[in-house]
JSON list of C-alpha atoms in Angstrom, two decimals:
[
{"chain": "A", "resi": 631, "resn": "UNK", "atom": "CA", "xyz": [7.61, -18.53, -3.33]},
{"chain": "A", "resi": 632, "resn": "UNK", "atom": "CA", "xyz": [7.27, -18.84, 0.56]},
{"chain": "A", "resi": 633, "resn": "UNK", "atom": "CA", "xyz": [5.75, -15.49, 2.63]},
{"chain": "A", "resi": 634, "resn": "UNK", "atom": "CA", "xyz": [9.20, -14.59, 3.56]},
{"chain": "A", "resi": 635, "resn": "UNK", "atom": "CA", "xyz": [10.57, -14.02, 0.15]},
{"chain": "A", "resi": 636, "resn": "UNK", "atom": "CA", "xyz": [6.99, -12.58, -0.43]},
{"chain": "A", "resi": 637, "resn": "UNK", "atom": "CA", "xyz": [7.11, -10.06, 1.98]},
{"chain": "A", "resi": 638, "resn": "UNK", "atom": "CA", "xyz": [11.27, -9.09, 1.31]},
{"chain": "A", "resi": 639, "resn": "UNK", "atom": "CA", "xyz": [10.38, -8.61, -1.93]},
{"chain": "A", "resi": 640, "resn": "UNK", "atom": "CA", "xyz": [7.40, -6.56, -1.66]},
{"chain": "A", "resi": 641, "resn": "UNK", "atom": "CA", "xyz": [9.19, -4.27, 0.92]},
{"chain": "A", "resi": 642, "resn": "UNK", "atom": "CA", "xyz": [12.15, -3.86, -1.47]},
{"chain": "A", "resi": 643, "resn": "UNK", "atom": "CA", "xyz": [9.64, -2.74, -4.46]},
{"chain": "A", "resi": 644, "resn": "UNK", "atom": "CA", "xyz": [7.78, -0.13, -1.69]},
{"chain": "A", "resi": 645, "resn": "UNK", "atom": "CA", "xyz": [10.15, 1.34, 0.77]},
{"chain": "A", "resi": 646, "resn": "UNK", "atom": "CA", "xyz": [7.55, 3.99, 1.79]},
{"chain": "A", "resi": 647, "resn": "UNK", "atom": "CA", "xyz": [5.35, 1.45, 3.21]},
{"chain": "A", "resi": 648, "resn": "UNK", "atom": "CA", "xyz": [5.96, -1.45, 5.80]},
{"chain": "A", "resi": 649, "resn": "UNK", "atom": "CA", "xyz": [4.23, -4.84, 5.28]},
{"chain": "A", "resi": 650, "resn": "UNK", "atom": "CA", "xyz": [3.24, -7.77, 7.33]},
{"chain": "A", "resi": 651, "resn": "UNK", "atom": "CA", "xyz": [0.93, -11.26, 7.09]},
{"chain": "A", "resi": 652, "resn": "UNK", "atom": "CA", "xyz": [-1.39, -11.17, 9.83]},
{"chain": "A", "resi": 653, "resn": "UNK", "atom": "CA", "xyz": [-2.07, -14.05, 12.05]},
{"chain": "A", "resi": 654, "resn": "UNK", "atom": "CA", "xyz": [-5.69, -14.65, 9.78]},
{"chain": "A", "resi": 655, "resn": "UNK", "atom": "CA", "xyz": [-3.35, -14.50, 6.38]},
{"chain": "A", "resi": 656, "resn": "UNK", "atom": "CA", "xyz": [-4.41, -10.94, 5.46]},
{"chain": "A", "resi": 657, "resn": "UNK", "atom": "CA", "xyz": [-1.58, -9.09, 4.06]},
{"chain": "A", "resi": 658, "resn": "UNK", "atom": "CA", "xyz": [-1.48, -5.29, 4.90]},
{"chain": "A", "resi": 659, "resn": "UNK", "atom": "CA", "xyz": [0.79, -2.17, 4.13]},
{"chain": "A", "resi": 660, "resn": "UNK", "atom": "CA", "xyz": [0.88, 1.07, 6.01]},
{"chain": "A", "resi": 661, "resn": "UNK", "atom": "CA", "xyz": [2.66, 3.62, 5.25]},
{"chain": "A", "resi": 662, "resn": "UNK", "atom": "CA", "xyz": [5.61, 5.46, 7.20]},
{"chain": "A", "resi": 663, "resn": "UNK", "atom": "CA", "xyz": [5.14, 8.81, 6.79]},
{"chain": "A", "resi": 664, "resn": "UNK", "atom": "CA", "xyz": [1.46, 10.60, 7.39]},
{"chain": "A", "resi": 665, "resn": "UNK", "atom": "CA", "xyz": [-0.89, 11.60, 4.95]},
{"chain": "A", "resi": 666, "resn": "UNK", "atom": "CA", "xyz": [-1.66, 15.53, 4.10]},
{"chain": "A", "resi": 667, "resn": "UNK", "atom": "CA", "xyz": [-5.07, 16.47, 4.37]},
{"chain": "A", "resi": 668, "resn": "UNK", "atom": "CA", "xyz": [-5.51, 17.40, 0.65]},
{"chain": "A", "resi": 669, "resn": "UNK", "atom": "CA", "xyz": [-4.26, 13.30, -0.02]},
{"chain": "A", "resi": 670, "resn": "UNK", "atom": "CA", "xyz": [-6.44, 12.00, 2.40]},
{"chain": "A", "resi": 671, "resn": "UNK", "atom": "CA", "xyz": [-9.58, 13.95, 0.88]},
{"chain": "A", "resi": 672, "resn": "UNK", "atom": "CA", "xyz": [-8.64, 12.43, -2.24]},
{"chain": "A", "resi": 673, "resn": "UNK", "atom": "CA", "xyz": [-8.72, 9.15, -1.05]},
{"chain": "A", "resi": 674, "resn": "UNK", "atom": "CA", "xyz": [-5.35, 8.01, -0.35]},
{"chain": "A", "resi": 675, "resn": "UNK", "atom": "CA", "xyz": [-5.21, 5.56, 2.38]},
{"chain": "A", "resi": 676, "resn": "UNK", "atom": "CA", "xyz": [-2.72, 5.02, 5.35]},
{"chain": "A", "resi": 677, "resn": "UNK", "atom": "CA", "xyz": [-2.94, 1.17, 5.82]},
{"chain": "A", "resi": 678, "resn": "UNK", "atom": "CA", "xyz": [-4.23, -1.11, 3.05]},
{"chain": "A", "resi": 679, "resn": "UNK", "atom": "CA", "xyz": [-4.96, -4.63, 3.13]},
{"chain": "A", "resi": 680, "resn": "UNK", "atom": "CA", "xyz": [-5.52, -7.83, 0.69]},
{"chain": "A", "resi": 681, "resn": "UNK", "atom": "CA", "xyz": [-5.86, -11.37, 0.08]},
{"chain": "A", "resi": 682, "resn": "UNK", "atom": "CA", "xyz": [-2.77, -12.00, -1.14]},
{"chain": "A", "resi": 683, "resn": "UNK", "atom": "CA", "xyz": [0.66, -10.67, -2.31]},
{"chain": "A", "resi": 684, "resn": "UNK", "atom": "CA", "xyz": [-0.29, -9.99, -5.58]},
{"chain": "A", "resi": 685, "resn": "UNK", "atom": "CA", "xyz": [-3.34, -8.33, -4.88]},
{"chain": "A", "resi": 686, "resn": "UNK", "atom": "CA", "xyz": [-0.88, -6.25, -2.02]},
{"chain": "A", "resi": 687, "resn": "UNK", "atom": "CA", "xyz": [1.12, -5.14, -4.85]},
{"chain": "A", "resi": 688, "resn": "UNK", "atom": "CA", "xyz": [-1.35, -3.60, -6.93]},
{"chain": "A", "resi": 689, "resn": "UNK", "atom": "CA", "xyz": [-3.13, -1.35, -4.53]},
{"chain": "A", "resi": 690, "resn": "UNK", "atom": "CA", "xyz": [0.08, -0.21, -3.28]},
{"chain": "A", "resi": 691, "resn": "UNK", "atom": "CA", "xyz": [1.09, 0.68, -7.53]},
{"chain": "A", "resi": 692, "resn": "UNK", "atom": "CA", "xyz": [-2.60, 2.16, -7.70]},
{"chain": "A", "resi": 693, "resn": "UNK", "atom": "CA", "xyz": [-1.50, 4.32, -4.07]},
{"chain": "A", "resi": 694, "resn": "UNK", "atom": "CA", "xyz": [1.81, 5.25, -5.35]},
{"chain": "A", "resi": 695, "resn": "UNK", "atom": "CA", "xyz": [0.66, 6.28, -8.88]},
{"chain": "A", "resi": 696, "resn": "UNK", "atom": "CA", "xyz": [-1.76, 8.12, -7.27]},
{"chain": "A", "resi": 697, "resn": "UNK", "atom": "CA", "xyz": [0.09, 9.68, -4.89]},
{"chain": "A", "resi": 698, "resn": "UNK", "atom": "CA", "xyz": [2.26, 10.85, -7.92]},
{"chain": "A", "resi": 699, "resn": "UNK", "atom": "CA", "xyz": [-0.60, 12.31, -9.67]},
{"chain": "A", "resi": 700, "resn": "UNK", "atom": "CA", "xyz": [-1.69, 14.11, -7.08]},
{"chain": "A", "resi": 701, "resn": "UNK", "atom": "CA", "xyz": [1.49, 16.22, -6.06]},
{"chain": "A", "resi": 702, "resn": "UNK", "atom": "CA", "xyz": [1.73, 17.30, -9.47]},
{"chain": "A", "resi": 703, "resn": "UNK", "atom": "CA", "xyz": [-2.20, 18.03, -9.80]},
{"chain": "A", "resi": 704, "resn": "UNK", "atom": "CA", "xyz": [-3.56, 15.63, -12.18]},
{"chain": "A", "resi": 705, "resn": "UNK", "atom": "CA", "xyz": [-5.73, 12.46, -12.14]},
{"chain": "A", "resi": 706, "resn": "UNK", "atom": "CA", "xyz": [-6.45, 13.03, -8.40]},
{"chain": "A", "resi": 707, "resn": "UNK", "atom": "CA", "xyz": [-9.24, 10.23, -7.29]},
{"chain": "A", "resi": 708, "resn": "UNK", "atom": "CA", "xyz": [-7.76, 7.76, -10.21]},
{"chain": "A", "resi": 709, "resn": "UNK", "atom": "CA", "xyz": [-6.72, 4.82, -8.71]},
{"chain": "A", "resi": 710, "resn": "UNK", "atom": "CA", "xyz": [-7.65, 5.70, -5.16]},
{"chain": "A", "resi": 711, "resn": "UNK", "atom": "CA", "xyz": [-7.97, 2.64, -3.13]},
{"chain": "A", "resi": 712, "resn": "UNK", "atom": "CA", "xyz": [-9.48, 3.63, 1.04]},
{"chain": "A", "resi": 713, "resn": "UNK", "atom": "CA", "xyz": [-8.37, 1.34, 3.48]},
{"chain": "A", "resi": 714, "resn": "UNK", "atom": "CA", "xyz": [-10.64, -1.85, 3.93]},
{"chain": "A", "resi": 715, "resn": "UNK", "atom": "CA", "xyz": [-13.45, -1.86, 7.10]},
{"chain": "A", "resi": 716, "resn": "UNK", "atom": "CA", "xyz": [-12.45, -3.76, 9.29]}
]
């Protein structure tokens, strides 16, 4: 599948979040709207970055799951990815 289709796809399945390839071949997600301060506590992350799409795609299901969780008080850290150093 070429990185255009990739990232269409990807952007389609998370509308919350915009992605992009960097030039090094990093693929990253940030979200559009900011955090609250009880999410970020709990680990939620702003930006996230991986490899490749596929590993994209499940940190943003473990961010949305968890972002689920959270607003309706259970599993809070479960599935908690922070954003990568840099």
């Amino acid at each position: 599948m070429s990185f255009d289709r990739h990232l269409a796809d990807i952007a389609r399945e998370f509308p919350q979040w915009t992605i992009w390839r960097s030039d090094a071949g990093r693929w990253w997600a940030t979200r559009h709207h900011p955090l609250s301060d009880a999410q970020r506590d709990a680990g939620y992350a702003m930006t996230i970055d991986a490899d490749d799409p596929a590993a994209l795609r499940d940190q943003l299901r473990d961010q949305e799951g968890t972002t689920d969780d959270h607003e309706s008080g259970a599993g809070e850290s479960e599935g908690c990815t922070g954003p990568a150093s840099p």
